[in-house]
C-alpha positions as a LaTeX table, in Angstrom:
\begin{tabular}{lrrr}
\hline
Residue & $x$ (\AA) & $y$ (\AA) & $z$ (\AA) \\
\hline
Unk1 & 49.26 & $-8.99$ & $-8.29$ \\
Unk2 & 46.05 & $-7.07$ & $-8.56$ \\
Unk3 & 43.85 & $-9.71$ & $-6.64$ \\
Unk4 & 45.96 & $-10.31$ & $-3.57$ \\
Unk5 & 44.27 & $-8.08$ & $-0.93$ \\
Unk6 & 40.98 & $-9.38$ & $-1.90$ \\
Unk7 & 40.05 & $-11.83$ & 0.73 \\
Unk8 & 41.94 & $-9.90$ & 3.15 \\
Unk9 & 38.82 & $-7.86$ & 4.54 \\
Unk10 & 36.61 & $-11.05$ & 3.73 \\
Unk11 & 38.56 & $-13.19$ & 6.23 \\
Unk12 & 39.31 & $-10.79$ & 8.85 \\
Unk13 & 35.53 & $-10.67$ & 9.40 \\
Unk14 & 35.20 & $-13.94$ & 9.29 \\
Unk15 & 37.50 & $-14.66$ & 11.93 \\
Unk16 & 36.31 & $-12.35$ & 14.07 \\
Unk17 & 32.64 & $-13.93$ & 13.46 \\
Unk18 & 34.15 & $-17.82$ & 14.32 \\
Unk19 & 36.22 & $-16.53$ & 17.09 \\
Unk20 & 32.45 & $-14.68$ & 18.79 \\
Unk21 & 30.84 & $-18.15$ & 17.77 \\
Unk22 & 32.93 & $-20.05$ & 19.62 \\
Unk23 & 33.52 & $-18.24$ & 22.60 \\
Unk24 & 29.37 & $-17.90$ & 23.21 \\
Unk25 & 28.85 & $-21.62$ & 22.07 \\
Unk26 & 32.11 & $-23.07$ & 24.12 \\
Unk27 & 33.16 & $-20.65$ & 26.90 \\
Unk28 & 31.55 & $-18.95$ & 29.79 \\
Unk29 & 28.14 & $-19.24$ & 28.29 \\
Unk30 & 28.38 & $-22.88$ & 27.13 \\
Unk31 & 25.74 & $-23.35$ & 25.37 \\
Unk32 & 27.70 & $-26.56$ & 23.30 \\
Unk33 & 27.40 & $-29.70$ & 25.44 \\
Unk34 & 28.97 & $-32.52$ & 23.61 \\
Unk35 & 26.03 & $-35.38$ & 24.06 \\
Unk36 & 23.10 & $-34.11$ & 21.98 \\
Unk37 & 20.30 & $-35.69$ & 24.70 \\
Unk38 & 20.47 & $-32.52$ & 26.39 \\
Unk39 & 20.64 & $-30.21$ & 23.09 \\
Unk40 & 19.01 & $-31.94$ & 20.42 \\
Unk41 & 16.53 & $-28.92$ & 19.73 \\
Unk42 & 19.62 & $-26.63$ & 19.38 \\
Unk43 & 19.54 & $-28.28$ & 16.21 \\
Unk44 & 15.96 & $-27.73$ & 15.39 \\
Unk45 & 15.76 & $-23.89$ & 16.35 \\
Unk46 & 19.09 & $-23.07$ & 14.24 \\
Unk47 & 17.47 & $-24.74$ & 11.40 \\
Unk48 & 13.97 & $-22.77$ & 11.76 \\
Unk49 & 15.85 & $-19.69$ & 12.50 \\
Unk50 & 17.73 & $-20.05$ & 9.30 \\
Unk51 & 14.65 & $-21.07$ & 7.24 \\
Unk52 & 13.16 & $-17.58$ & 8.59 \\
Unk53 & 16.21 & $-15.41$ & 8.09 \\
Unk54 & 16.08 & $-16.75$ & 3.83 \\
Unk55 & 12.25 & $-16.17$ & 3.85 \\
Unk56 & 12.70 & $-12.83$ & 5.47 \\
Unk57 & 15.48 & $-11.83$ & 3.00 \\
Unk58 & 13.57 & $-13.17$ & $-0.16$ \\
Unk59 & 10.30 & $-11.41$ & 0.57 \\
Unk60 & 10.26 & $-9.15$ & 3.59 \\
Unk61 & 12.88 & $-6.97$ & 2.24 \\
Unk62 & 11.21 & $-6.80$ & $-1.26$ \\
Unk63 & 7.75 & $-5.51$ & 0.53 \\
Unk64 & 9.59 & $-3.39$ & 2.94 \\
Unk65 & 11.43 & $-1.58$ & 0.12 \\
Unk66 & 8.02 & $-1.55$ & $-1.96$ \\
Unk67 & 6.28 & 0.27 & 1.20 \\
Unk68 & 9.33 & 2.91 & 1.51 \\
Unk69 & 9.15 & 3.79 & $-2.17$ \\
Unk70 & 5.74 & 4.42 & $-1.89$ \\
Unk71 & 5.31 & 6.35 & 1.15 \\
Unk72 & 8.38 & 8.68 & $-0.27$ \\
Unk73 & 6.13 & 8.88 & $-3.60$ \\
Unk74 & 3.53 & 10.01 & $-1.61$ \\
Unk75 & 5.59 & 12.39 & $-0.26$ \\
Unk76 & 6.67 & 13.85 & $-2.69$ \\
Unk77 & 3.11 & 14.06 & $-4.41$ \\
Unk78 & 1.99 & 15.47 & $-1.24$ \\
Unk79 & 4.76 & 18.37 & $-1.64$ \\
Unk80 & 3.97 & 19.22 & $-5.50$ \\
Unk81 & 0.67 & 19.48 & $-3.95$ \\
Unk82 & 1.64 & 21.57 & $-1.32$ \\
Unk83 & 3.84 & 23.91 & $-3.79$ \\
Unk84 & 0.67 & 24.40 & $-6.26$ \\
Unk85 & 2.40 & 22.51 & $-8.76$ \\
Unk86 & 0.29 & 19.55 & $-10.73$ \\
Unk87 & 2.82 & 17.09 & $-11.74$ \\
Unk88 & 2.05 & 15.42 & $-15.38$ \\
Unk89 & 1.93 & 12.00 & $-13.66$ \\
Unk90 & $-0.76$ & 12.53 & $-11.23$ \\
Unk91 & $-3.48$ & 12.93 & $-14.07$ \\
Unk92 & $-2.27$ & 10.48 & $-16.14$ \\
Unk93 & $-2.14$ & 7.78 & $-13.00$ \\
Unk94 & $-3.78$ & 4.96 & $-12.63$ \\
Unk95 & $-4.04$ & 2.61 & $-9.70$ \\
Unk96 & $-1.29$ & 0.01 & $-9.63$ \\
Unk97 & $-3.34$ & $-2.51$ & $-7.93$ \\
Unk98 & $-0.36$ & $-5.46$ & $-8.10$ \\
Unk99 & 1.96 & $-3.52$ & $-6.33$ \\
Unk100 & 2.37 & $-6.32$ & $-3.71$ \\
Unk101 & 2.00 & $-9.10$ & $-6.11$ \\
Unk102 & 5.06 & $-11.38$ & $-5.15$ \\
Unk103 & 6.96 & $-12.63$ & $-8.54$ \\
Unk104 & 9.74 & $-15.10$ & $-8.04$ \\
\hline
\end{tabular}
């Protein structure tokens, strides 16, 4: 049928992700050690490493795309600028001072 090579790429990755998990948690690095008074805060770190990764996604990526868009619009103003030409938009600008407002 249409949908039967889907998951194909999907799971190769995946395996490949479980199988580098498991070989730096469990083999010549082992990091795992089955009785948690030695690893405990294994726990702890995953947890505020996750926690970070989310925050980063949800807002550092939205103000790190913000900043690229404007420095390329400055760019680009500073080229018109640089060509003699006076785009429409510069006059009729104003300052967009919520730019880094966060909305969720």
């Amino acid at each position: 049928g249409p949908m039967e090579d889907t998951t194909g790429p999907a799971m190769n990755n995946f395996i490949k992700f479980v199988a580098v998990f498991a070989f730096v948690t469990g083999g010549p690095a082992a990091l795992y050690d089955e009785t948690p008074e030695n690893t405990w805060f294994l726990g702890f770190l995953v947890i505020i490493g996750s926690t970070s990764m989310v925050a980063f996604s949800k807002v550092g990526l939205t103000l790190l795309l913000r900043v690229v868009s404007q420095l390329m619009e400055r760019r680009r103003l500073r080229q018109a600028y640089e060509d003699g030409e006076v785009p429409e938009d510069i006059a009729a600008q104003e300052d967009d001072d919520d730019d880094f407002d966060l909305h969720f």
